[in-house]
Short mmCIF file of N, CA and C in Angstrom, two decimals:
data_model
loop_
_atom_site.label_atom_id
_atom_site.label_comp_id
_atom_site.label_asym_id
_atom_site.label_seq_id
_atom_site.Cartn_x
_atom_site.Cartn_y
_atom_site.Cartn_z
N UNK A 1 0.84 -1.18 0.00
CA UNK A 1 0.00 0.00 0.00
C UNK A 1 0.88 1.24 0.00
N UNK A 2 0.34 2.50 -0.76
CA UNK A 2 1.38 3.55 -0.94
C UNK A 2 1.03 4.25 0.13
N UNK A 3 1.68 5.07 0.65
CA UNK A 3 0.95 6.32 1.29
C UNK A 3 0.80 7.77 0.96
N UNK A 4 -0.20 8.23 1.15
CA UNK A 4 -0.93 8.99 0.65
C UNK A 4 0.00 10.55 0.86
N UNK A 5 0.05 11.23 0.24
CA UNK A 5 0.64 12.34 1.17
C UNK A 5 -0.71 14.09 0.33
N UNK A 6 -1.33 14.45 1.86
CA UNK A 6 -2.05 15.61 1.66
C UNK A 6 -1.46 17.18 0.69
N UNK A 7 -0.63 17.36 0.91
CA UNK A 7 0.19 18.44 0.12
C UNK A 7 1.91 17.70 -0.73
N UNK A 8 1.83 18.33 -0.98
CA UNK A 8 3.00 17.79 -1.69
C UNK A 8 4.64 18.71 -1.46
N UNK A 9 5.18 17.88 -0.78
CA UNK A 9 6.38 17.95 -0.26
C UNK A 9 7.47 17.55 -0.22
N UNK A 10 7.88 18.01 -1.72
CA UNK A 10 9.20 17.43 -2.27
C UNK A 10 10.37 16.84 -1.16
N UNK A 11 11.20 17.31 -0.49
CA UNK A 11 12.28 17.80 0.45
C UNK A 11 11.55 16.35 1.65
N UNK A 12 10.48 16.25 2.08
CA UNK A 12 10.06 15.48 2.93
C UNK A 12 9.84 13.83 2.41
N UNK A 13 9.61 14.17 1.12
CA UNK A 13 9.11 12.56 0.50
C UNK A 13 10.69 12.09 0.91
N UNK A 14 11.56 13.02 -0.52
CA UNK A 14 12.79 12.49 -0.82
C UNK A 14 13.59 12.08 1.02
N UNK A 15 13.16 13.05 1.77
CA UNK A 15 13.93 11.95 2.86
C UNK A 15 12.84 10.82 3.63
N UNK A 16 11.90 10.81 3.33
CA UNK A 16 11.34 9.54 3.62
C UNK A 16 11.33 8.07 2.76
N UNK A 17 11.97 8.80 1.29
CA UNK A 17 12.83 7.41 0.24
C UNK A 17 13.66 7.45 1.04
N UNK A 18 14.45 8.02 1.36
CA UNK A 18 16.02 7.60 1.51
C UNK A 18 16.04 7.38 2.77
N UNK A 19 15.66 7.69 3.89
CA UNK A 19 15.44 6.71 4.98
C UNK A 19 15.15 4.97 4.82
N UNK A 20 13.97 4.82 3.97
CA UNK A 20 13.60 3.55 3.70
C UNK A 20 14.90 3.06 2.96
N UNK A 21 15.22 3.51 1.84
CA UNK A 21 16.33 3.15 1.33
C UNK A 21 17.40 2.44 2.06
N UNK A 22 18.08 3.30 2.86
CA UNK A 22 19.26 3.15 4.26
C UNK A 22 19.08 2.13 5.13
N UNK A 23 17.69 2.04 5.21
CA UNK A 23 17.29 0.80 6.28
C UNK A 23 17.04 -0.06 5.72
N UNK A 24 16.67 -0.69 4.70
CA UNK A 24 16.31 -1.68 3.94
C UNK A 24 17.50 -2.12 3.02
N UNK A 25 18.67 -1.09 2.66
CA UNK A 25 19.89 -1.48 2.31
C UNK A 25 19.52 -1.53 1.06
N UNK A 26 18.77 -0.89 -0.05
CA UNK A 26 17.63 -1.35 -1.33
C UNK A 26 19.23 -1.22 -2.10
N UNK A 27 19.94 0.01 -1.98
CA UNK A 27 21.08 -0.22 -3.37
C UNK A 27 22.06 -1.51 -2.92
N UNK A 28 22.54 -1.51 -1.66
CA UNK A 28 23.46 -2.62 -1.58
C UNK A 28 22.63 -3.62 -2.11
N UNK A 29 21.59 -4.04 -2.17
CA UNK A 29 20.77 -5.22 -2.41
C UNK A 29 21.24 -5.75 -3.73
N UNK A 30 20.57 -4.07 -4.87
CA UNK A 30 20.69 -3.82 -5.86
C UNK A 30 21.91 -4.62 -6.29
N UNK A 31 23.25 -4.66 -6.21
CA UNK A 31 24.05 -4.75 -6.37
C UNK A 31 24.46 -5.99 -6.33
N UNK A 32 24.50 -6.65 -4.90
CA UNK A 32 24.60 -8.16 -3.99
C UNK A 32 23.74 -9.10 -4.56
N UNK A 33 22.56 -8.93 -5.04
CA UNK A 33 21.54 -9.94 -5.59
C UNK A 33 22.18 -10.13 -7.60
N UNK A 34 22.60 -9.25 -7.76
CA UNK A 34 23.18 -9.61 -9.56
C UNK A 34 24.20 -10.11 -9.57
N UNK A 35 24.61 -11.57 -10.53
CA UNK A 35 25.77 -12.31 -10.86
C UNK A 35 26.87 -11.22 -11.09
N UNK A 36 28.16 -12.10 -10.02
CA UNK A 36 29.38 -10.89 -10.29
C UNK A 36 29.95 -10.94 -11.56
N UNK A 37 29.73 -12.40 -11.94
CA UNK A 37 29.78 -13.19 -13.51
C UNK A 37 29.45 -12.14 -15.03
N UNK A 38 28.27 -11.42 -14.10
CA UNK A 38 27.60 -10.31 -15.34
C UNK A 38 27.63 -8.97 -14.82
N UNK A 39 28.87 -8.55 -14.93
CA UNK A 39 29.06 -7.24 -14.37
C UNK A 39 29.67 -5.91 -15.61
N UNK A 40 29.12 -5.17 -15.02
CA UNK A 40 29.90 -4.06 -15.87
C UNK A 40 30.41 -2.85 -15.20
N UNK A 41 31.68 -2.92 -15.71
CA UNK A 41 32.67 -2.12 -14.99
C UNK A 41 33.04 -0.08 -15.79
N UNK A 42 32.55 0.51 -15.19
CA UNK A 42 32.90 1.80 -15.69
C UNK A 42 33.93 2.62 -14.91
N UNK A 43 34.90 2.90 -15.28
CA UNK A 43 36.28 3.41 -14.32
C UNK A 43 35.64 4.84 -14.41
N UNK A 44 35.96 4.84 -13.42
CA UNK A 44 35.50 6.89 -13.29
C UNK A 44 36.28 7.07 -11.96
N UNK A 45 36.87 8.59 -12.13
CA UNK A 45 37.45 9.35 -11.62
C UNK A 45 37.42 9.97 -10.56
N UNK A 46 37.93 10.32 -9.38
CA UNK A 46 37.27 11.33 -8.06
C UNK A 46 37.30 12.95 -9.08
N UNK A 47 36.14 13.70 -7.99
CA UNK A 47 36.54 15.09 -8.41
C UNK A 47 37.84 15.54 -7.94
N UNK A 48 38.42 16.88 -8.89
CA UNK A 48 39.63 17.42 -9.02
C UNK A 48 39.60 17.89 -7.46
N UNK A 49 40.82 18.08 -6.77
CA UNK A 49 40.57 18.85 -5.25
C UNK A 49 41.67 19.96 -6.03
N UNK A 50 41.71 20.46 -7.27
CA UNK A 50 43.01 21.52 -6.98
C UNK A 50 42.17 22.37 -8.12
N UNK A 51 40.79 22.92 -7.52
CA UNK A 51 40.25 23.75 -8.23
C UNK A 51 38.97 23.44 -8.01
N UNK A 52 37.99 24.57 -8.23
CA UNK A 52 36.70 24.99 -7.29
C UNK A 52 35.91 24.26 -8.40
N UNK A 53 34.21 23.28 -7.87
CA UNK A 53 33.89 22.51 -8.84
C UNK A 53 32.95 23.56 -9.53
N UNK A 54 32.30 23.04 -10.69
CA UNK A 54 31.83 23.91 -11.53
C UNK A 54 30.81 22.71 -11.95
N UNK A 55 29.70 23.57 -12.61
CA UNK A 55 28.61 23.03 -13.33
C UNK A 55 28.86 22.09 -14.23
N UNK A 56 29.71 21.92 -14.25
CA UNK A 56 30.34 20.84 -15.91
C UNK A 56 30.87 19.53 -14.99
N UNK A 57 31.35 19.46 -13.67
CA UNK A 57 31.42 18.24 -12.72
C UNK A 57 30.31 17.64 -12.58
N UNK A 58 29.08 18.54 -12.67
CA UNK A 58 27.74 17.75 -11.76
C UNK A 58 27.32 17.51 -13.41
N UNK A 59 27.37 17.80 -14.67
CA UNK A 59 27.21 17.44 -15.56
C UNK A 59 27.35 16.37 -16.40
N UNK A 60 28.93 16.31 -15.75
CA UNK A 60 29.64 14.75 -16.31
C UNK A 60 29.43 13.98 -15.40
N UNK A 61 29.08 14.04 -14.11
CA UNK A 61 28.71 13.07 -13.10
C UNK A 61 27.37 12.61 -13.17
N UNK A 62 26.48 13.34 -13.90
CA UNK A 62 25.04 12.84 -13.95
C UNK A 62 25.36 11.49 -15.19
N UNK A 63 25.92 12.20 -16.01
CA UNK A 63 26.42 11.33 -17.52
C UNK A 63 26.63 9.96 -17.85
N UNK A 64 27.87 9.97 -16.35
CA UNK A 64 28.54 8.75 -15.98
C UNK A 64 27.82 7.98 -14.98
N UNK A 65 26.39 8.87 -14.34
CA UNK A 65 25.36 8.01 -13.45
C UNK A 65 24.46 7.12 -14.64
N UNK A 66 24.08 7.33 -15.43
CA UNK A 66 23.48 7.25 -16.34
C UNK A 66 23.74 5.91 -17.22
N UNK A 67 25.16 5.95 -17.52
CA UNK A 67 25.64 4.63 -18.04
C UNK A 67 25.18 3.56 -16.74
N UNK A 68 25.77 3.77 -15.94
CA UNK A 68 25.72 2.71 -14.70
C UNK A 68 24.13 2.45 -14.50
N UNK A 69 23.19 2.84 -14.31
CA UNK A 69 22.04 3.01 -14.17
C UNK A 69 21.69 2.22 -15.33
N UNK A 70 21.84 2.77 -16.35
CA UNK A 70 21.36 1.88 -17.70
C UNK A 70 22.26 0.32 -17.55
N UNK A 71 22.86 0.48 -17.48
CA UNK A 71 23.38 -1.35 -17.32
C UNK A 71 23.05 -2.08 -15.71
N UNK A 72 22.61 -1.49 -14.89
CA UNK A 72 22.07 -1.80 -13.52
C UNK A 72 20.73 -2.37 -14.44
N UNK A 73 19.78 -2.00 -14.90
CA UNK A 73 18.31 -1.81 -15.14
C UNK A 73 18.65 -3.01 -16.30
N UNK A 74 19.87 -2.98 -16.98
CA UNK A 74 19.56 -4.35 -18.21
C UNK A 74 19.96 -5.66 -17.09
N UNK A 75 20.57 -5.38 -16.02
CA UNK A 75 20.18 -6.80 -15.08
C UNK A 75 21.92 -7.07 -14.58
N UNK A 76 23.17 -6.21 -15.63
CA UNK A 76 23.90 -6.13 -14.73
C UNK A 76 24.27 -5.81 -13.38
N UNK A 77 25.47 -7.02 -12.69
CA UNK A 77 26.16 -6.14 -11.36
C UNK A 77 26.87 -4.94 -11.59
N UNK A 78 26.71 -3.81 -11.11
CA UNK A 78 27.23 -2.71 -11.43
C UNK A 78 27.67 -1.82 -9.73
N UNK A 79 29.28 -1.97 -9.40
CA UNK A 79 29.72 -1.74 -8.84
C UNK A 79 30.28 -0.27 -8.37
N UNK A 80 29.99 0.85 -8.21
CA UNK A 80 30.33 2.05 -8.11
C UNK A 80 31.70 2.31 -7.40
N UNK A 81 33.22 2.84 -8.16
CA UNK A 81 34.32 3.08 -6.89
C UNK A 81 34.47 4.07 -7.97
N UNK A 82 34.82 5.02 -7.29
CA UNK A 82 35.68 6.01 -8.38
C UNK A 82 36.88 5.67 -7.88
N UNK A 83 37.49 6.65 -8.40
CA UNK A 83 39.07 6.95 -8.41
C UNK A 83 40.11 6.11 -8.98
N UNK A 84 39.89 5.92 -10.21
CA UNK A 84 40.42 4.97 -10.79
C UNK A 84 41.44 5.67 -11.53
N UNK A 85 40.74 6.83 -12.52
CA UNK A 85 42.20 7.41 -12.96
C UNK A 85 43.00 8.54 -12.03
N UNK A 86 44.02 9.26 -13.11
CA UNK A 86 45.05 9.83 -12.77
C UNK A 86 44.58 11.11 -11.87
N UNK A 87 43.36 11.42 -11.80
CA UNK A 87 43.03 13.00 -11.58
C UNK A 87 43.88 13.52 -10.30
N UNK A 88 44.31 12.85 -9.34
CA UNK A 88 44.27 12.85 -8.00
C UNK A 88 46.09 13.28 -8.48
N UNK A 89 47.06 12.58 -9.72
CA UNK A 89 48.76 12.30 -9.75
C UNK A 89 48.99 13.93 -9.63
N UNK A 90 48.36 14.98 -10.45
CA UNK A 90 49.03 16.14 -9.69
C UNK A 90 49.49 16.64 -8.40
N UNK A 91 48.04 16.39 -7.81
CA UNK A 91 48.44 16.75 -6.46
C UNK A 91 48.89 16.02 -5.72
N UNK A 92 49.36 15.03 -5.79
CA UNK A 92 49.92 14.12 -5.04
C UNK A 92 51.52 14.07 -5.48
N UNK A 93 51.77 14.79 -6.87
CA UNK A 93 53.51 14.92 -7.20
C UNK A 93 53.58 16.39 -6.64
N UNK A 94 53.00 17.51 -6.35
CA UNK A 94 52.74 18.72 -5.47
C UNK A 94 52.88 18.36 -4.05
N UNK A 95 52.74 17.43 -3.42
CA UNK A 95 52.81 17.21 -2.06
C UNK A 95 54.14 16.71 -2.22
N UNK A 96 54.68 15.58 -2.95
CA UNK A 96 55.44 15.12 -3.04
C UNK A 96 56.71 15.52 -2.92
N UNK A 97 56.78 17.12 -3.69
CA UNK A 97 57.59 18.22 -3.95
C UNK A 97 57.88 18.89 -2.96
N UNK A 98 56.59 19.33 -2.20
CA UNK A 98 57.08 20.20 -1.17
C UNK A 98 57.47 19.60 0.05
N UNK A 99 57.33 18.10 0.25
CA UNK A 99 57.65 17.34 0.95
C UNK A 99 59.08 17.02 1.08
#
């Protein structure tokens, strides 16, 4: 049974999904219940830390939600880690340096 809600209250639903979500564990599920056998792997990147983010991060991050989502929904395991590439080797040869 759904429940009903009298006015409509964006900000209140969305944390009453994601409560249920958290407690019910629905994405780990997501994930744990599909063959690791049939997985699809998308390498993606952390955001840059050596510069302020911009509209074009939350742009390419919706992008790259999107692939994953679409192969979650065809019945692949689809595993989320970023930080796979290089983004992070600057600043880490910058520490390196002043170190």
């Amino acid at each position: 049974m759904y429940r009903e809600f009298k006015q409509l209250n964006l900000p209140e639903i969305d944390k009453n999904i994601l409560e249920f979500w958290e407690k019910e564990k629905v994405f780990e599920k997501s994930v744990d219940q599909r063959d690791a056998a049939n997985s699809y792997v998308f390498y993606e990147g952390p955001p840059s830390a050596n510069g302020k983010p911009g509209i074009h991060h939350v742009m390419a991050r919706t992008i790259k939600d999107l692939f994953c989502r679409f192969h979650a929904m065809k019945g692949k395991r689809v595993e989320r880690k970023g930080g796979w590439d290089t983004h992070g080797l600057p600043i880490e040869l910058s520490v390196e340096k002043e170190l």
